[in-house]
Coordinates of C-alpha atoms in Angstrom, one line a residue:
M1 CA 0.3 0.0 0.2
T2 CA 1.2 3.5 -0.8
E3 CA 2.0 6.1 1.6
T4 CA 0.0 9.0 0.9
N5 CA 0.6 11.4 3.5
R6 CA 4.2 11.4 4.0
P7 CA 6.6 14.5 4.5
A8 CA 8.6 15.5 1.3
A9 CA 12.0 15.0 1.0
A10 CA 14.3 17.7 1.2
P11 CA 16.3 18.0 -2.3
A12 CA 19.7 17.0 -2.2
D13 CA 22.5 20.0 -1.9
D14 CA 25.2 19.9 -4.8
E15 CA 28.1 22.0 -3.9
P16 CA 28.6 23.2 -7.6
D17 CA 24.5 23.7 -7.8
L18 CA 24.8 26.0 -4.9
L19 CA 28.1 27.7 -6.1
R20 CA 26.2 28.4 -9.3
D21 CA 23.3 29.5 -7.7
Q22 CA 24.4 31.9 -5.3
F23 CA 26.7 33.5 -8.2
K24 CA 23.8 33.8 -10.3
Q25 CA 21.8 35.6 -7.4
L26 CA 25.2 38.2 -6.8
L27 CA 24.2 39.0 -10.6
R28 CA 20.7 39.8 -9.5
Y29 CA 22.2 42.7 -7.4
R30 CA 23.0 44.9 -10.8
R31 CA 22.6 48.2 -9.2
L32 CA 25.3 47.3 -6.7
L33 CA 27.3 46.0 -9.4
G34 CA 26.8 48.8 -11.4
A35 CA 27.5 51.4 -8.7
G36 CA 30.7 49.7 -7.5
V37 CA 31.9 49.8 -11.5
G38 CA 30.9 53.4 -11.6
I39 CA 33.0 54.2 -8.5
G40 CA 35.7 52.4 -9.4
L41 CA 35.6 54.3 -13.3
L42 CA 35.6 57.5 -11.2
G43 CA 38.6 56.5 -9.1
G44 CA 40.3 55.2 -12.2
V45 CA 39.9 59.0 -14.0
Y46 CA 40.7 60.5 -11.0
L47 CA 44.3 58.7 -10.8
G48 CA 44.7 59.0 -14.3
I49 CA 44.4 62.9 -14.5
S50 CA 46.4 63.3 -11.0
T51 CA 49.1 61.1 -12.3
A52 CA 49.4 62.6 -16.0
D53 CA 51.8 65.4 -14.8
T54 CA 53.6 63.4 -12.0
Y55 CA 57.4 62.6 -12.6
V56 CA 59.7 60.5 -10.4
A57 CA 63.3 60.9 -10.1
T58 CA 65.3 58.2 -8.0
A59 CA 68.7 58.1 -6.6
D60 CA 70.5 55.1 -4.6
V61 CA 73.0 56.1 -1.9
V62 CA 75.1 53.0 -0.5
L63 CA 76.2 54.0 3.2
R64 CA 79.6 52.8 4.9
A65 CA 80.9 52.7 8.4
P66 CA 83.9 54.6 9.1
T67 CA 87.4 52.2 9.3
D68 CA 91.0 51.8 8.8
D69 CA 90.9 48.6 6.8
P70 CA 88.2 48.5 4.4
F71 CA 89.1 45.1 3.5
N72 CA 88.7 43.5 6.6
P73 CA 85.8 41.1 6.5
S74 CA 85.5 40.9 9.7
L75 CA 83.9 44.1 10.2
A76 CA 80.0 44.0 9.5
P77 CA 78.6 47.4 8.3
D78 CA 75.1 46.5 9.5
K79 CA 76.3 46.1 12.9
A80 CA 77.8 49.7 12.7
I81 CA 75.2 51.3 11.0
N82 CA 71.3 51.7 12.0
I83 CA 69.7 52.0 8.7
G84 CA 66.4 52.7 10.4
S85 CA 67.9 56.0 12.2
E86 CA 69.8 56.9 8.9
R87 CA 66.2 56.9 7.0
Q88 CA 65.3 59.0 9.7
V89 CA 67.8 61.5 9.2
A90 CA 67.3 61.6 5.4
L91 CA 64.0 62.5 6.2
S92 CA 64.5 65.2 8.4
S93 CA 64.3 68.8 8.2
S94 CA 67.8 69.4 8.6
T95 CA 68.9 67.5 5.6
A96 CA 65.9 69.4 3.9
E97 CA 67.3 72.6 5.1
Q98 CA 70.8 71.8 3.6
A99 CA 69.2 71.3 0.1
A100 CA 67.0 74.2 0.3
K101 CA 70.2 76.3 0.9
K102 CA 71.6 74.5 -2.3
L103 CA 68.5 75.1 -4.2
G104 CA 67.5 78.5 -3.4
V105 CA 64.1 77.3 -2.4
A106 CA 62.2 80.1 -0.5
D107 CA 60.9 79.5 3.0
K108 CA 57.2 79.4 1.9
D109 CA 58.1 76.4 -0.2
F110 CA 60.0 74.6 2.2
A111 CA 57.3 72.3 3.2
A112 CA 56.6 71.4 -0.5
L113 CA 60.3 70.6 -1.0
R114 CA 60.2 68.1 2.0
G115 CA 56.6 66.7 1.3
G116 CA 58.0 65.5 -2.2
L117 CA 60.9 63.4 -0.6
Q118 CA 60.3 59.5 0.1
V119 CA 63.1 57.2 1.4
T120 CA 63.1 53.7 1.1
N121 CA 65.5 51.0 2.0
P122 CA 65.5 47.7 0.0
P123 CA 65.4 44.8 2.0
Q124 CA 68.7 43.0 3.2
T125 CA 70.8 45.6 2.1
M126 CA 72.5 48.8 3.0
V127 CA 71.4 51.0 0.5
L128 CA 68.8 54.2 0.9
R129 CA 66.5 54.9 -2.5
F130 CA 66.2 58.6 -2.5
T131 CA 62.9 59.0 -4.5
Y132 CA 61.3 62.5 -5.5
T133 CA 58.3 63.6 -6.9
S134 CA 57.4 66.8 -9.2
A135 CA 55.2 68.1 -11.7
S136 CA 58.6 68.7 -13.8
P137 CA 61.0 66.1 -14.8
K138 CA 64.2 68.2 -14.5
E139 CA 62.8 69.7 -11.3
A140 CA 62.2 65.9 -9.9
A141 CA 66.1 64.6 -10.9
K142 CA 67.4 67.9 -9.5
R143 CA 66.0 67.9 -6.0
A144 CA 66.5 64.2 -5.8
N145 CA 70.4 64.9 -6.4
A146 CA 70.1 67.8 -4.0
M147 CA 68.7 65.6 -1.0
T148 CA 71.2 63.1 -1.9
A149 CA 74.2 65.2 -1.5
A150 CA 72.6 67.0 1.8
Y151 CA 72.0 63.8 3.4
L152 CA 75.5 63.0 2.6
L153 CA 77.3 66.0 3.4
K154 CA 74.6 65.8 6.7
R155 CA 76.7 62.5 7.6
Q156 CA 80.0 63.4 6.8
E157 CA 79.8 66.5 9.2
A158 CA 78.2 64.1 11.9
L159 CA 81.1 61.4 11.2
D160 CA 83.7 64.3 11.6
A161 CA 82.3 66.0 14.8
T162 CA 82.5 62.3 16.5
R163 CA 85.9 61.6 15.6
D164 CA 87.0 65.3 16.6
K165 CA 85.3 64.8 19.9
M166 CA 87.2 61.5 20.6
V167 CA 90.4 63.0 19.6
K168 CA 90.0 65.9 21.9
G169 CA 89.0 63.4 24.5
Y170 CA 92.3 61.4 24.2
E171 CA 94.3 64.6 23.6
D172 CA 92.7 66.0 27.0
Q173 CA 93.8 62.7 28.8
R174 CA 97.6 62.8 27.4
D175 CA 98.7 66.5 28.2
P176 CA 98.7 66.1 31.8
V177 CA 100.4 62.6 31.4
A178 CA 103.0 64.0 29.0
K179 CA 103.5 67.0 31.4
Q180 CA 104.0 64.7 34.0
L181 CA 106.3 62.6 32.2
D182 CA 108.8 65.8 31.2
E183 CA 108.9 66.6 35.1
T184 CA 109.8 63.0 35.7
A185 CA 112.5 63.1 33.4
R186 CA 114.0 66.6 34.7
Q187 CA 114.2 64.7 38.4
A188 CA 115.5 61.6 37.1
N189 CA 118.5 63.4 35.4
N190 CA 119.3 65.5 38.2
L191 CA 119.3 62.6 40.7
P192 CA 122.8 60.9 41.2
A193 CA 122.8 57.0 40.8
G194 CA 120.6 55.1 43.2
T195 CA 117.5 53.9 44.4
A196 CA 115.9 57.2 44.2
R197 CA 117.0 57.2 40.7
D198 CA 115.9 53.9 39.7
S199 CA 112.7 54.7 41.1
A200 CA 112.1 58.0 39.0
L201 CA 113.4 56.3 35.6
S202 CA 110.6 53.5 36.7
S203 CA 107.9 56.0 36.6
K204 CA 109.2 57.8 33.9
T205 CA 108.9 54.6 31.9
D206 CA 105.4 54.1 33.0
L207 CA 104.3 57.5 32.1
Q208 CA 105.9 57.0 28.8
S209 CA 103.8 53.9 27.9
K210 CA 100.7 55.9 28.9
V211 CA 101.9 58.6 26.6
N212 CA 102.1 56.2 23.4
T213 CA 99.3 54.3 24.2
L214 CA 97.1 57.8 24.1
N215 CA 98.9 58.5 21.0
G216 CA 98.4 55.7 19.3
N217 CA 94.4 56.0 20.0
I218 CA 94.9 59.3 18.1
A219 CA 96.8 58.5 15.6
K220 CA 94.1 55.4 15.1
L221 CA 91.4 57.9 14.8
A222 CA 93.3 60.3 12.4
A223 CA 93.7 57.1 10.3
L224 CA 90.1 56.4 9.7
D225 CA 88.2 56.5 6.5
M226 CA 85.5 58.6 7.5
T227 CA 83.5 58.4 3.5
P228 CA 79.7 58.2 4.7
G229 CA 78.8 56.7 1.5
R230 CA 78.6 56.8 -2.1
V231 CA 75.9 57.3 -4.9
T232 CA 75.6 54.4 -6.9
S233 CA 72.6 55.6 -9.2
P234 CA 72.3 59.3 -9.3
A235 CA 68.8 60.7 -10.3
T236 CA 68.1 61.3 -14.0
P237 CA 65.1 63.2 -15.4
P238 CA 62.2 60.6 -16.0
A239 CA 61.4 60.0 -19.9
A240 CA 57.6 59.4 -18.7
P241 CA 55.2 60.4 -16.1
D242 CA 54.9 58.0 -13.2
G243 CA 51.0 57.3 -13.3
P244 CA 49.8 54.1 -15.1
G245 CA 47.9 56.1 -18.0
I246 CA 44.2 57.0 -18.6
P247 CA 43.4 53.2 -20.2
M248 CA 45.5 51.4 -17.5
S249 CA 43.6 53.5 -14.7
L250 CA 40.3 52.6 -16.0
A251 CA 41.2 49.2 -16.2
L252 CA 42.4 49.1 -12.7
G253 CA 39.5 51.0 -11.5
A254 CA 36.6 49.1 -13.4
A255 CA 38.3 45.7 -11.7
T256 CA 38.4 47.4 -8.3
G257 CA 35.0 48.8 -8.4
L258 CA 33.7 45.3 -9.9
A259 CA 35.2 43.6 -6.9
L260 CA 33.7 46.2 -4.3
G261 CA 30.1 45.8 -6.2
L262 CA 30.6 41.8 -5.7
L263 CA 31.3 42.3 -2.0
A264 CA 28.4 44.8 -1.6
A265 CA 26.2 42.3 -3.2
W266 CA 27.5 39.3 -1.3
V267 CA 27.1 41.0 2.2
R268 CA 23.4 42.1 0.8
L269 CA 22.5 38.5 -0.1
V270 CA 23.8 37.4 3.3
F271 CA 21.4 39.7 5.1
D272 CA 18.4 39.3 2.5
P273 CA 15.5 37.3 4.0
A274 CA 14.0 36.8 0.7
P275 CA 14.7 33.6 -1.0
R276 CA 16.4 34.6 -4.3
S277 CA 16.4 31.6 -6.3
E278 CA 14.5 28.3 -7.0
G279 CA 16.9 26.6 -4.7
D280 CA 16.1 28.8 -1.6
V281 CA 12.3 28.1 -2.3
A282 CA 13.0 24.4 -2.5
R283 CA 15.2 24.2 0.7
A284 CA 12.9 26.3 2.7
L285 CA 9.8 24.4 1.9
R286 CA 11.4 20.9 1.5
A287 CA 9.7 20.5 -1.8
P288 CA 10.6 21.3 -5.8
V289 CA 9.6 24.2 -7.5
L290 CA 7.0 22.9 -10.1
G291 CA 7.0 26.1 -12.4
S292 CA 7.7 29.7 -12.8
L293 CA 5.1 31.8 -14.4
P294 CA 6.7 34.0 -16.9
R295 CA 7.0 37.7 -16.5
D296 CA 3.8 39.7 -17.6
K297 CA 4.2 42.7 -19.7
T298 CA 0.8 43.6 -19.7
G299 CA 0.1 44.7 -16.4
G300 CA -1.9 41.9 -15.3
G301 CA -2.4 38.3 -17.2
P302 CA -5.6 37.0 -17.8
L303 CA -7.2 34.7 -15.3
L304 CA -8.0 31.9 -17.6
A305 CA -4.9 31.7 -19.7
A306 CA -6.5 29.0 -22.3
G307 CA -6.8 30.8 -25.7
E308 CA -4.3 33.5 -25.1
A309 CA -2.2 34.8 -28.0
D310 CA 1.0 34.3 -25.9
P311 CA 1.0 30.7 -25.0
R312 CA 3.5 30.7 -22.7
L313 CA 1.4 31.0 -19.5
A314 CA -0.7 28.3 -20.6
E315 CA 2.2 26.1 -21.6
E316 CA 3.7 26.5 -18.2
Y317 CA 0.1 25.9 -16.5
R318 CA 0.3 22.6 -18.4
S319 CA 3.9 21.8 -17.3
V320 CA 2.9 22.5 -13.7
A321 CA -0.2 20.0 -14.1
F322 CA 1.6 17.5 -15.9
R323 CA 4.3 17.2 -12.6
L324 CA 1.4 17.1 -10.0
A325 CA 0.1 14.3 -12.2
Y326 CA 3.0 12.0 -11.8
D327 CA 3.2 12.8 -8.4
S328 CA 2.6 9.9 -6.4
R329 CA 1.5 11.5 -3.5
F330 CA -0.9 13.7 -5.6
A331 CA -2.2 10.8 -7.6
D332 CA -3.4 8.5 -4.8
R333 CA -6.1 11.1 -3.8
R334 CA -6.1 14.0 -6.3
R335 CA -7.2 16.4 -3.7
L336 CA -5.3 19.8 -4.4
L337 CA -5.2 23.4 -1.9
V338 CA -3.8 25.8 -3.5
V339 CA -2.5 29.1 -1.2
A340 CA -0.5 31.7 -1.4
P341 CA 1.6 32.7 1.7
R342 CA -0.1 36.4 2.5
G343 CA -1.5 39.5 1.1
S344 CA -2.9 38.9 -2.0
S345 CA -4.2 35.8 -3.2
E346 CA -5.0 37.0 -7.1
T347 CA -2.1 34.8 -8.5
A348 CA -3.1 32.1 -6.4
A349 CA -6.5 32.2 -7.6
A350 CA -5.4 32.1 -11.5
V351 CA -3.0 29.2 -10.8
A352 CA -6.2 27.2 -9.3
V353 CA -8.5 28.0 -12.4
N354 CA -5.7 27.1 -14.7
L355 CA -4.5 24.0 -13.2
A356 CA -8.3 22.8 -13.2
A357 CA -8.5 23.8 -16.9
S358 CA -5.6 21.8 -17.2
F359 CA -6.4 18.8 -15.5
A360 CA -9.9 18.9 -17.5
E361 CA -7.9 19.2 -20.7
T362 CA -6.7 15.5 -20.0
G363 CA -10.3 14.2 -19.7
K364 CA -10.6 14.4 -15.9
D365 CA -13.6 15.4 -14.0
V366 CA -12.7 18.5 -12.4
L367 CA -14.3 20.5 -9.2
L368 CA -12.8 23.9 -8.2
I369 CA -13.9 25.0 -5.0
E370 CA -13.7 28.6 -3.8
A371 CA -12.9 28.3 -0.3
D372 CA -11.9 31.9 -0.1
L373 CA -15.5 33.0 2.2
R374 CA -13.7 36.1 2.7
T375 CA -13.8 38.0 -0.7
P376 CA -15.0 35.4 -3.1
V377 CA -14.8 36.5 -6.6
L378 CA -14.8 33.9 -9.0
A379 CA -18.3 33.5 -10.0
S380 CA -18.1 37.0 -11.5
Q381 CA -14.8 36.7 -13.2
L382 CA -14.8 33.6 -15.0
P383 CA -17.0 32.3 -17.9
T384 CA -19.6 30.2 -16.4
D385 CA -23.4 28.9 -17.2
A386 CA -25.7 27.1 -14.9
G387 CA -24.5 23.8 -13.8
G388 CA -26.5 21.2 -15.3
R389 CA -24.3 18.2 -14.5
P390 CA -25.3 16.0 -11.1
R391 CA -21.8 14.6 -10.5
W392 CA -21.0 16.5 -7.6
S393 CA -22.5 15.9 -4.0
Q394 CA -25.8 18.1 -4.1
P395 CA -26.3 19.3 -0.4
G396 CA -29.5 20.5 0.4
G397 CA -29.8 24.3 0.6
A398 CA -31.6 25.8 3.1
A399 CA -35.2 27.0 2.9
A400 CA -36.1 29.7 0.2
G401 CA -36.0 33.0 2.1
A402 CA -33.7 31.5 4.9
D403 CA -29.8 32.4 4.9
A404 CA -28.4 29.8 2.9
D405 CA -25.0 28.3 4.8
W406 CA -21.7 27.6 2.0
P407 CA -21.8 25.2 0.1
D408 CA -25.6 25.9 -0.4
G409 CA -25.6 23.4 -3.7
R410 CA -25.1 26.4 -6.2
Q411 CA -22.8 24.9 -8.9
L412 CA -21.2 26.5 -12.1
V413 CA -19.8 25.3 -15.1
V414 CA -16.8 27.1 -16.3
D415 CA -16.0 27.1 -20.1
A416 CA -12.5 26.9 -20.3
G417 CA -12.3 27.3 -24.1
E418 CA -10.4 24.4 -26.0
S419 CA -9.5 23.0 -22.6
G420 CA -13.0 21.7 -22.1
S421 CA -15.1 22.5 -19.2
F422 CA -15.0 22.1 -15.5
D423 CA -17.3 22.6 -12.4
L424 CA -16.9 25.8 -10.1
I425 CA -18.5 25.8 -6.5
P426 CA -17.8 29.5 -5.8
G427 CA -17.6 30.8 -2.4
E428 CA -20.1 32.6 -0.4
R429 CA -19.1 35.3 2.3
A430 CA -20.3 33.4 5.4
R431 CA -20.6 34.8 8.9
N432 CA -18.5 31.8 10.4
V433 CA -16.1 30.7 8.0
P434 CA -14.1 28.2 10.2
R435 CA -17.6 26.5 10.6
A436 CA -18.6 26.5 7.1
L437 CA -15.1 25.0 5.8
T438 CA -15.2 22.2 8.4
S439 CA -19.3 21.5 7.9
P440 CA -20.1 17.8 6.7
R441 CA -21.4 19.8 3.0
A442 CA -17.8 20.6 2.5
T443 CA -16.0 17.8 3.5
R444 CA -18.4 15.6 1.3
L445 CA -17.6 18.0 -1.6
I446 CA -13.8 17.4 -1.2
S447 CA -14.2 13.5 -1.0
E448 CA -15.8 13.7 -4.3
A449 CA -11.8 13.4 -5.3
D450 CA -12.1 9.7 -4.2
S451 CA -14.5 8.9 -7.0
P452 CA -12.8 7.5 -10.5
N453 CA -11.4 10.1 -13.0
S454 CA -12.1 12.8 -10.3
T455 CA -9.8 15.4 -9.2
V456 CA -11.1 18.4 -6.8
V457 CA -8.8 22.0 -6.7
V458 CA -9.6 23.8 -3.3
L459 CA -8.7 27.8 -3.4
A460 CA -8.0 29.1 0.1
P461 CA -7.3 32.2 1.5
P462 CA -3.4 33.2 2.4
V463 CA -2.4 30.4 4.6
L464 CA -0.4 33.1 6.8
S465 CA -2.9 35.9 7.1
Y466 CA -6.0 33.5 8.1
A467 CA -6.1 29.8 9.1
D468 CA -8.6 28.8 7.1
A469 CA -6.2 26.7 4.8
L470 CA -5.0 24.6 7.9
A471 CA -8.6 23.6 8.4
L472 CA -8.8 22.0 5.2
V473 CA -5.3 20.6 5.1
D474 CA -6.5 17.4 6.4
R475 CA -8.9 16.6 4.1
V476 CA -7.0 17.5 1.0
D477 CA -3.4 16.4 2.2
G478 CA -1.6 17.9 -1.3
V479 CA -0.8 21.9 -1.1
L480 CA 0.5 24.2 -3.8
V481 CA 2.3 27.1 -2.5
V482 CA 2.2 30.1 -4.8
C483 CA 4.6 32.6 -4.0
D484 CA 6.5 35.8 -5.5
P485 CA 10.3 34.9 -4.3
R486 CA 11.1 38.5 -4.0
A487 CA 8.0 39.4 -1.7
V488 CA 8.2 36.2 0.8
H489 CA 11.1 35.4 3.7
R490 CA 12.7 32.4 3.9
S491 CA 11.4 32.0 7.3
D492 CA 7.6 32.4 6.1
L493 CA 8.6 29.4 3.9
S494 CA 9.7 27.3 6.8
R495 CA 7.0 28.4 8.7
I496 CA 4.2 27.2 6.0
R497 CA 5.9 23.9 5.8
E498 CA 5.7 23.4 9.4
L499 CA 2.3 24.6 9.5
I500 CA 0.8 22.1 6.9
G501 CA 3.0 19.6 8.3
G502 CA 1.5 19.9 11.9
A503 CA -2.1 19.9 10.2
G504 CA -1.3 16.3 8.7
G505 CA -0.8 17.7 4.8
T506 CA 2.3 17.5 2.6
V507 CA 3.7 20.7 0.6
L508 CA 3.7 19.0 -3.0
G509 CA 5.7 21.8 -4.5
A510 CA 6.0 25.5 -5.6
V511 CA 5.0 27.9 -8.3
L512 CA 6.7 30.9 -8.5
H513 CA 5.8 34.4 -10.1
T514 CA 6.5 38.1 -10.6
P515 CA 5.0 40.8 -8.7
L516 CA 1.6 41.9 -9.8
A517 CA 1.2 45.2 -11.7
T518 CA 0.0 47.2 -8.4
E519 CA 2.7 45.3 -6.1
K520 CA 5.4 47.0 -8.9
R521 CA 3.8 50.3 -8.8
G522 CA 3.6 50.3 -4.9
G523 CA 3.3 53.5 -2.9
R524 CA -0.1 54.6 -1.3
G525 CA -1.8 55.3 -4.5
A526 CA -1.5 51.5 -5.5
S527 CA -3.1 50.5 -2.3
K528 CA -5.9 52.3 -2.4
K529 CA -6.5 51.2 -5.5
A530 CA -6.0 47.5 -4.4
S531 CA -8.0 48.1 -1.4
A532 CA -11.1 50.1 -3.7
A533 CA -10.9 46.6 -5.9
A534 CA -11.1 44.5 -3.0
G535 CA -14.1 46.2 -1.5
T536 CA -15.9 46.1 -5.1
A537 CA -15.3 42.3 -5.3
S538 CA -16.9 41.9 -1.4
G539 CA -19.7 44.3 -2.4
A540 CA -18.3 46.5 0.6
G541 CA -16.7 49.4 -1.8
P542 CA -17.7 52.9 -2.7
A543 CA -20.7 53.2 -4.8
A544 CA -18.3 54.8 -7.4
A545 CA -16.0 51.9 -7.7
P546 CA -16.4 49.8 -10.6
Q547 CA -18.3 46.8 -10.6
P548 CA -17.6 43.0 -11.6
L549 CA -18.4 42.3 -15.1
T550 CA -21.6 40.6 -14.8
R551 CA -25.1 41.0 -16.5
Q552 CA -27.4 42.9 -14.1
P553 CA -30.9 42.2 -13.6
A554 CA -33.4 44.3 -15.8
D555 CA -36.2 44.2 -13.2
P556 CA -36.6 42.6 -9.7
G557 CA -38.0 39.4 -11.1
E558 CA -35.1 38.7 -13.4
P559 CA -32.7 36.2 -11.9
I560 CA -28.9 37.6 -11.1
A561 CA -26.1 36.5 -13.0
G562 CA -23.8 33.8 -11.6
D563 CA -26.8 32.1 -9.2
G564 CA -27.0 29.3 -11.4
S565 CA -30.0 30.2 -13.5
D566 CA -28.6 32.2 -16.2
T567 CA -25.4 32.1 -18.6
V568 CA -22.5 34.9 -18.4
A569 CA -21.2 35.9 -21.8
L570 CA -17.1 35.0 -22.5
R571 CA -15.1 37.6 -21.3
T572 CA -11.4 38.1 -20.5
V573 CA -10.7 39.3 -16.9
R574 CA -7.4 40.5 -16.0
T575 CA -5.9 39.7 -12.3
G576 CA -5.5 43.4 -11.8
R577 CA -9.3 43.6 -11.4
R578 CA -9.9 41.0 -8.5

């Protein structure tokens, strides 16, 4: 025995499909991508223009440490020179002042002179690279060489000052010792031979040794090579501007802007609660997407799509009906509940009507039940005539002149053109909607799908707005959700699945559609028009509101159109009028 009330299995998640799906979703944010590319192009234009007259000249200086033997391999220059400190000296104001004197720069231009210099140190080298940026190639090379010479001069002065200070220190130590040495020598020469003379000569020897040591230190300092460094690559006037140029700047800006646009689109996608693809809808409902209605360019497509000039809509409805017919969960009982998540149920009504027409086209006996007892309008918007085929349960109506409870036995036949015809149980405004939907008469109507070659399609109000649909789930089992993926949240779809599963039903699938014409226009005016249309359909609208396309009675004795006693002319009714 086939299980008919089993939950729909969650579709398997294929990682490449998910990646492709996410990439397609990113491409939906065309405004963000376009804004990113536009900002990048503007930045590229600014970069190209700002660097078009910018020239950069470079000079390299190799630093040397003072040494008395430059060929001694035991001397490590990086131990004697702090390259970071030397870089700061090269960028100091004293070096810039020295270069300004040489170049003859005025005090007011001193800040600009210093601001154009950059000093870097290539890794693992004792090289300082002087880079100067200017609007003139000759001026850039001139100032780079001036800065280099000023730095070497400052470094030379600092080394000379250090050596002179050390020499003076040794001389200050040597002079008293040399004076004492001369005094001791005179005393030793005047003393007779003996113990006193030997002691004086010994002191003279010690003092002479100290003087010789200090003289040696002074001589060593005087012999040092104090060269601060050498220029290995003097600056020359550059032949071309430093900027990448307008074409390259535009390319870089476009690439950077596209990356920023994709990042912004990804952030927007992460925080977007709406499902942006069929995969998101399928994962939220744990049911497949059975179809996606084509975009309507006429501002509201016909309620009954059969016989239209554009066959795409009718073919999409036929494909949805075909997929449902081959679903074992629907084929077992052939009871289908069509609902929308929330808001307007115009598209859900069109889906219910056209699925009924598609099932009728396959030769099935189809009954469409309008269980929307709050705003019933199908009887006034479909080409119907009086039902003369007693194939469905005919619950006895109330006595004449008394208030009849829904369903009251009224049955209409809808002419679907080439698709054939199907029966319609129109909805009626009821004082107690839950009691009418759960009445034995309504249950007997829905159970007509148990008859051979019969199918029952039930249209209910939005499932998240009213509990009417949940009251019918245990009688119908199979539910079809009709939604606009951009107007519903993933949490809403998950909640619908949980509510339907908790009521004992199964979500067979979803049908996606684009926003309606009134929803696209949006705003307060559109809301007022939609409210007026809804009020007109329910009989509560203002007197000036447009009335449904029905034949009005000429006199009180003439029957009213749609009550099962006359025939309404074939017409095309657009969903925007609902």
